Amino acid sequence: MKKFPTKQLCRAGIIAALYVALTIPLGSFAFGSIGFQIRPAEALTILPLFYAEAIPALYVGCLIANIVTGTLWDVGLGSLASLVAAALTFAAGKLLRSPLFGPAVGGIFPVLVNAFVVPLVLTWSGFAYAGYWFMFASLLVTQAVWVYGLGLPLYYAVRALRARGVSAFCGEPGKPLRASSKN
């Protein structure tokens, strides 16, 4: 099993904590029970393009947020959907190192996985007020807003900080990434 250095563990903890802090205050609005999921924490799902530790961090953050305010189905399936989407985003980041195509393709996974899974969770738990396909369409739109509307500016901000060599955002302390290098 690969060990994470202290910096990666701290970064994972911060990502998980941010996910929880950006989700819990919104209560039921964050869980799509009204047909739209108001969850700005989904912008963080772009971070696996940079950091492997973002995969378990997003899972843990989603799990904690769902335990505090979600349903039994959402704790299991919703958190698992975040884990799968994060792993797929990470894989896309490894394959597509382009600063244009990487985030465009990487963002598709949290949008699609959540758009398919969350309506199932809401339907099974009895919280859905509309049919599956309406919920799918509304969550597809709202996920895209959070992932691309907030996630893309986050992606480019982190990329710029990494290029400048800001230690907290780099893999190796103080080692800047060239602008033309990978994400």
PDB file of C-alpha atoms in Angstrom:
ATOM      1  CA  MET A   1       0.000   0.000   0.000  1.00  0.00           C
ATOM      2  CA  LYS A   2       1.349   3.395  -0.977  1.00  0.00           C
ATOM      3  CA  LYS A   3       1.865   5.842   1.884  1.00  0.00           C
ATOM      4  CA  PHE A   4       0.782   9.436   1.543  1.00  0.00           C
ATOM      5  CA  PRO A   5       3.261  12.063   2.745  1.00  0.00           C
ATOM      6  CA  THR A   6       2.105  14.454   5.454  1.00  0.00           C
ATOM      7  CA  LYS A   7       1.345  17.197   2.946  1.00  0.00           C
ATOM      8  CA  GLN A   8      -0.978  14.907   0.987  1.00  0.00           C
ATOM      9  CA  LEU A   9      -2.770  13.767   4.150  1.00  0.00           C
ATOM     10  CA  CYS A  10      -3.264  17.383   5.197  1.00  0.00           C
ATOM     11  CA  ARG A  11      -4.484  18.318   1.737  1.00  0.00           C
ATOM     12  CA  ALA A  12      -6.935  15.404   1.786  1.00  0.00           C
ATOM     13  CA  GLY A  13      -8.244  16.491   5.175  1.00  0.00           C
ATOM     14  CA  ILE A  14      -8.718  20.050   3.963  1.00  0.00           C
ATOM     15  CA  ILE A  15     -10.585  18.895   0.842  1.00  0.00           C
ATOM     16  CA  ALA A  16     -12.869  16.635   2.903  1.00  0.00           C
ATOM     17  CA  ALA A  17     -13.508  19.396   5.450  1.00  0.00           C
ATOM     18  CA  LEU A  18     -14.266  21.928   2.725  1.00  0.00           C
ATOM     19  CA  TYR A  19     -16.731  19.512   1.125  1.00  0.00           C
ATOM     20  CA  VAL A  20     -18.562  19.094   4.429  1.00  0.00           C
ATOM     21  CA  ALA A  21     -18.463  22.813   5.254  1.00  0.00           C
ATOM     22  CA  LEU A  22     -19.854  23.747   1.842  1.00  0.00           C
ATOM     23  CA  THR A  23     -22.642  21.143   1.998  1.00  0.00           C
ATOM     24  CA  ILE A  24     -24.097  20.930   5.514  1.00  0.00           C
ATOM     25  CA  PRO A  25     -25.224  24.578   5.906  1.00  0.00           C
ATOM     26  CA  LEU A  26     -27.462  24.194   2.838  1.00  0.00           C
ATOM     27  CA  GLY A  27     -29.482  21.404   4.460  1.00  0.00           C
ATOM     28  CA  SER A  28     -32.046  19.728   2.222  1.00  0.00           C
ATOM     29  CA  PHE A  29     -31.202  22.047  -0.674  1.00  0.00           C
ATOM     30  CA  ALA A  30     -27.829  20.297  -0.957  1.00  0.00           C
ATOM     31  CA  PHE A  31     -29.450  16.907  -1.460  1.00  0.00           C
ATOM     32  CA  GLY A  32     -31.689  17.475  -4.447  1.00  0.00           C
ATOM     33  CA  SER A  33     -34.920  16.828  -2.592  1.00  0.00           C
ATOM     34  CA  ILE A  34     -36.491  19.814  -4.359  1.00  0.00           C
ATOM     35  CA  GLY A  35     -35.389  18.595  -7.780  1.00  0.00           C
ATOM     36  CA  PHE A  36     -32.270  20.724  -7.901  1.00  0.00           C
ATOM     37  CA  GLN A  37     -29.096  20.009  -6.011  1.00  0.00           C
ATOM     38  CA  ILE A  38     -27.604  23.189  -4.570  1.00  0.00           C
ATOM     39  CA  ARG A  39     -24.198  21.822  -3.604  1.00  0.00           C
ATOM     40  CA  PRO A  40     -21.307  24.178  -4.388  1.00  0.00           C
ATOM     41  CA  ALA A  41     -18.939  21.610  -2.841  1.00  0.00           C
ATOM     42  CA  GLU A  42     -19.209  19.738  -6.148  1.00  0.00           C
ATOM     43  CA  ALA A  43     -16.741  22.278  -7.558  1.00  0.00           C
ATOM     44  CA  LEU A  44     -14.109  20.375  -5.565  1.00  0.00           C
ATOM     45  CA  THR A  45     -14.668  17.309  -7.754  1.00  0.00           C
ATOM     46  CA  ILE A  46     -12.261  18.850 -10.273  1.00  0.00           C
ATOM     47  CA  LEU A  47      -9.347  18.440  -7.813  1.00  0.00           C
ATOM     48  CA  PRO A  48      -8.561  14.781  -8.675  1.00  0.00           C
ATOM     49  CA  LEU A  49      -7.113  16.193 -11.893  1.00  0.00           C
ATOM     50  CA  PHE A  50      -4.244  17.427  -9.691  1.00  0.00           C
ATOM     51  CA  TYR A  51      -4.190  15.256  -6.598  1.00  0.00           C
ATOM     52  CA  ALA A  52      -4.670  11.513  -6.055  1.00  0.00           C
ATOM     53  CA  GLU A  53      -5.518  12.231  -2.428  1.00  0.00           C
ATOM     54  CA  ALA A  54      -8.594  14.127  -3.573  1.00  0.00           C
ATOM     55  CA  ILE A  55     -10.237  10.773  -4.422  1.00  0.00           C
ATOM     56  CA  PRO A  56     -10.589   9.487  -0.841  1.00  0.00           C
ATOM     57  CA  ALA A  57     -11.014  13.067   0.424  1.00  0.00           C
ATOM     58  CA  LEU A  58     -14.094  13.666  -1.720  1.00  0.00           C
ATOM     59  CA  TYR A  59     -15.505  10.294  -0.691  1.00  0.00           C
ATOM     60  CA  VAL A  60     -14.979  11.005   3.023  1.00  0.00           C
ATOM     61  CA  GLY A  61     -16.307  14.573   2.716  1.00  0.00           C
ATOM     62  CA  CYS A  62     -19.424  13.381   0.900  1.00  0.00           C
ATOM     63  CA  LEU A  63     -19.849  10.504   3.357  1.00  0.00           C
ATOM     64  CA  ILE A  64     -19.699  12.819   6.379  1.00  0.00           C
ATOM     65  CA  ALA A  65     -22.072  15.348   4.800  1.00  0.00           C
ATOM     66  CA  ASN A  66     -24.501  12.549   3.910  1.00  0.00           C
ATOM     67  CA  ILE A  67     -24.313  11.003   7.386  1.00  0.00           C
ATOM     68  CA  VAL A  68     -25.105  14.335   9.015  1.00  0.00           C
ATOM     69  CA  THR A  69     -27.998  15.323   6.756  1.00  0.00           C
ATOM     70  CA  GLY A  70     -28.685  12.529   4.257  1.00  0.00           C
ATOM     71  CA  THR A  71     -30.709   9.372   4.096  1.00  0.00           C
ATOM     72  CA  LEU A  72     -29.472   5.811   4.515  1.00  0.00           C
ATOM     73  CA  TRP A  73     -29.413   5.276   0.747  1.00  0.00           C
ATOM     74  CA  ASP A  74     -27.577   8.536   0.181  1.00  0.00           C
ATOM     75  CA  VAL A  75     -24.900   7.658   2.741  1.00  0.00           C
ATOM     76  CA  GLY A  76     -24.070   4.481   0.831  1.00  0.00           C
ATOM     77  CA  LEU A  77     -24.843   5.129  -2.813  1.00  0.00           C
ATOM     78  CA  GLY A  78     -24.328   8.888  -2.946  1.00  0.00           C
ATOM     79  CA  SER A  79     -20.906   8.646  -1.321  1.00  0.00           C
ATOM     80  CA  LEU A  80     -19.946   5.719  -3.533  1.00  0.00           C
ATOM     81  CA  ALA A  81     -20.975   7.756  -6.587  1.00  0.00           C
ATOM     82  CA  SER A  82     -18.585  10.500  -5.470  1.00  0.00           C
ATOM     83  CA  LEU A  83     -15.788   7.955  -5.080  1.00  0.00           C
ATOM     84  CA  VAL A  84     -16.359   6.508  -8.558  1.00  0.00           C
ATOM     85  CA  ALA A  85     -16.615   9.953 -10.161  1.00  0.00           C
ATOM     86  CA  ALA A  86     -13.411  11.111  -8.430  1.00  0.00           C
ATOM     87  CA  ALA A  87     -11.504   8.023  -9.578  1.00  0.00           C
ATOM     88  CA  LEU A  88     -12.701   8.533 -13.165  1.00  0.00           C
ATOM     89  CA  THR A  89     -11.753  12.220 -13.026  1.00  0.00           C
ATOM     90  CA  PHE A  90      -8.276  11.275 -11.790  1.00  0.00           C
ATOM     91  CA  ALA A  91      -7.894   8.760 -14.643  1.00  0.00           C
ATOM     92  CA  ALA A  92      -8.991  11.391 -17.165  1.00  0.00           C
ATOM     93  CA  GLY A  93      -6.383  13.761 -15.740  1.00  0.00           C
ATOM     94  CA  LYS A  94      -3.679  11.159 -16.263  1.00  0.00           C
ATOM     95  CA  LEU A  95      -4.734  10.578 -19.873  1.00  0.00           C
ATOM     96  CA  LEU A  96      -5.532  14.156 -20.861  1.00  0.00           C
ATOM     97  CA  ARG A  97      -2.903  16.551 -19.594  1.00  0.00           C
ATOM     98  CA  SER A  98      -4.201  19.454 -21.648  1.00  0.00           C
ATOM     99  CA  PRO A  99      -5.309  22.473 -19.570  1.00  0.00           C
ATOM    100  CA  LEU A 100      -8.290  22.763 -21.911  1.00  0.00           C
ATOM    101  CA  PHE A 101      -9.417  19.176 -22.476  1.00  0.00           C
ATOM    102  CA  GLY A 102      -8.392  17.762 -19.076  1.00  0.00           C
ATOM    103  CA  PRO A 103     -10.914  19.728 -17.006  1.00  0.00           C
ATOM    104  CA  ALA A 104     -13.559  19.594 -19.740  1.00  0.00           C
ATOM    105  CA  VAL A 105     -13.465  15.791 -19.876  1.00  0.00           C
ATOM    106  CA  GLY A 106     -12.634  15.294 -16.180  1.00  0.00           C
ATOM    107  CA  GLY A 107     -15.697  17.298 -15.170  1.00  0.00           C
ATOM    108  CA  ILE A 108     -18.015  15.039 -17.145  1.00  0.00           C
ATOM    109  CA  PHE A 109     -17.703  12.199 -14.637  1.00  0.00           C
ATOM    110  CA  PRO A 110     -19.013  13.955 -11.509  1.00  0.00           C
ATOM    111  CA  VAL A 111     -21.809  15.434 -13.611  1.00  0.00           C
ATOM    112  CA  LEU A 112     -22.950  12.178 -15.219  1.00  0.00           C
ATOM    113  CA  VAL A 113     -22.403   9.814 -12.285  1.00  0.00           C
ATOM    114  CA  ASN A 114     -24.357  12.058  -9.914  1.00  0.00           C
ATOM    115  CA  ALA A 115     -27.065  12.735 -12.493  1.00  0.00           C
ATOM    116  CA  PHE A 116     -27.679   8.994 -12.824  1.00  0.00           C
ATOM    117  CA  VAL A 117     -27.255   7.961  -9.160  1.00  0.00           C
ATOM    118  CA  VAL A 118     -28.837  10.775  -7.102  1.00  0.00           C
ATOM    119  CA  PRO A 119     -32.310  10.404  -8.697  1.00  0.00           C
ATOM    120  CA  LEU A 120     -32.176   6.688  -7.871  1.00  0.00           C
ATOM    121  CA  VAL A 121     -31.280   7.481  -4.275  1.00  0.00           C
ATOM    122  CA  LEU A 122     -34.056  10.038  -3.980  1.00  0.00           C
ATOM    123  CA  THR A 123     -36.589   7.708  -5.590  1.00  0.00           C
ATOM    124  CA  TRP A 124     -35.672   4.739  -3.372  1.00  0.00           C
ATOM    125  CA  SER A 125     -35.666   6.826  -0.215  1.00  0.00           C
ATOM    126  CA  GLY A 126     -39.040   8.406  -0.963  1.00  0.00           C
ATOM    127  CA  PHE A 127     -37.778  11.978  -1.249  1.00  0.00           C
ATOM    128  CA  ALA A 128     -38.291  12.365  -4.997  1.00  0.00           C
ATOM    129  CA  TYR A 129     -41.087  14.742  -5.896  1.00  0.00           C
ATOM    130  CA  ALA A 130     -40.768  14.117  -9.605  1.00  0.00           C
ATOM    131  CA  GLY A 131     -40.022  11.279 -11.993  1.00  0.00           C
ATOM    132  CA  TYR A 132     -36.547   9.823 -12.488  1.00  0.00           C
ATOM    133  CA  TRP A 133     -35.871  11.478 -15.852  1.00  0.00           C
ATOM    134  CA  PHE A 134     -36.953  14.916 -14.659  1.00  0.00           C
ATOM    135  CA  MET A 135     -34.651  14.507 -11.661  1.00  0.00           C
ATOM    136  CA  PHE A 136     -31.896  13.249 -13.960  1.00  0.00           C
ATOM    137  CA  ALA A 137     -32.207  16.308 -16.223  1.00  0.00           C
ATOM    138  CA  SER A 138     -32.356  18.791 -13.361  1.00  0.00           C
ATOM    139  CA  LEU A 139     -29.360  17.229 -11.594  1.00  0.00           C
ATOM    140  CA  LEU A 140     -27.431  17.091 -14.853  1.00  0.00           C
ATOM    141  CA  VAL A 141     -27.888  20.850 -15.201  1.00  0.00           C
ATOM    142  CA  THR A 142     -27.192  21.736 -11.571  1.00  0.00           C
ATOM    143  CA  GLN A 143     -24.144  19.446 -11.376  1.00  0.00           C
ATOM    144  CA  ALA A 144     -22.780  21.027 -14.556  1.00  0.00           C
ATOM    145  CA  VAL A 145     -23.242  24.483 -13.013  1.00  0.00           C
ATOM    146  CA  TRP A 146     -21.233  23.546  -9.903  1.00  0.00           C
ATOM    147  CA  VAL A 147     -18.584  21.431 -11.602  1.00  0.00           C
ATOM    148  CA  TYR A 148     -17.972  23.741 -14.548  1.00  0.00           C
ATOM    149  CA  GLY A 149     -19.213  27.094 -13.233  1.00  0.00           C
ATOM    150  CA  LEU A 150     -17.206  26.962  -9.996  1.00  0.00           C
ATOM    151  CA  GLY A 151     -14.892  24.022 -10.700  1.00  0.00           C
ATOM    152  CA  LEU A 152     -13.215  25.452 -13.797  1.00  0.00           C
ATOM    153  CA  PRO A 153     -12.186  28.711 -12.093  1.00  0.00           C
ATOM    154  CA  LEU A 154     -10.918  26.575  -9.197  1.00  0.00           C
ATOM    155  CA  TYR A 155      -8.969  24.389 -11.649  1.00  0.00           C
ATOM    156  CA  TYR A 156      -7.251  27.358 -13.280  1.00  0.00           C
ATOM    157  CA  ALA A 157      -6.545  29.012  -9.917  1.00  0.00           C
ATOM    158  CA  VAL A 158      -4.900  25.851  -8.556  1.00  0.00           C
ATOM    159  CA  ARG A 159      -3.002  25.409 -11.824  1.00  0.00           C
ATOM    160  CA  ALA A 160      -1.687  28.983 -11.582  1.00  0.00           C
ATOM    161  CA  LEU A 161      -0.656  28.500  -7.939  1.00  0.00           C
ATOM    162  CA  ARG A 162       1.148  25.291  -8.859  1.00  0.00           C
ATOM    163  CA  ALA A 163       2.910  27.039 -11.743  1.00  0.00           C
ATOM    164  CA  ARG A 164       4.093  29.749  -9.333  1.00  0.00           C
ATOM    165  CA  GLY A 165       5.442  27.077  -6.990  1.00  0.00           C
ATOM    166  CA  VAL A 166       3.131  27.751  -4.048  1.00  0.00           C
ATOM    167  CA  SER A 167       4.112  24.899  -1.756  1.00  0.00           C
ATOM    168  CA  ALA A 168       0.637  23.906  -0.534  1.00  0.00           C
ATOM    169  CA  PHE A 169      -0.472  23.246  -4.101  1.00  0.00           C
ATOM    170  CA  CYS A 170       2.657  21.484  -5.391  1.00  0.00           C
ATOM    171  CA  GLY A 171       3.730  17.896  -4.970  1.00  0.00           C
ATOM    172  CA  GLU A 172       7.270  18.816  -3.949  1.00  0.00           C
ATOM    173  CA  PRO A 173       7.837  21.813  -1.662  1.00  0.00           C
ATOM    174  CA  GLY A 174       8.647  24.977  -3.560  1.00  0.00           C
ATOM    175  CA  LYS A 175       9.156  23.230  -6.885  1.00  0.00           C
ATOM    176  CA  PRO A 176       7.212  25.232  -9.495  1.00  0.00           C
ATOM    177  CA  LEU A 177       5.570  23.504 -12.411  1.00  0.00           C
ATOM    178  CA  ARG A 178       6.220  24.871 -15.848  1.00  0.00           C
ATOM    179  CA  ALA A 179       3.151  26.368 -17.522  1.00  0.00           C
ATOM    180  CA  SER A 180       3.400  23.798 -20.286  1.00  0.00           C
ATOM    181  CA  SER A 181       3.726  20.851 -17.903  1.00  0.00           C
ATOM    182  CA  LYS A 182       0.971  18.528 -16.764  1.00  0.00           C
ATOM    183  CA  ASN A 183      -2.064  19.718 -14.834  1.00  0.00           C
TER     184      ASN A 183
END
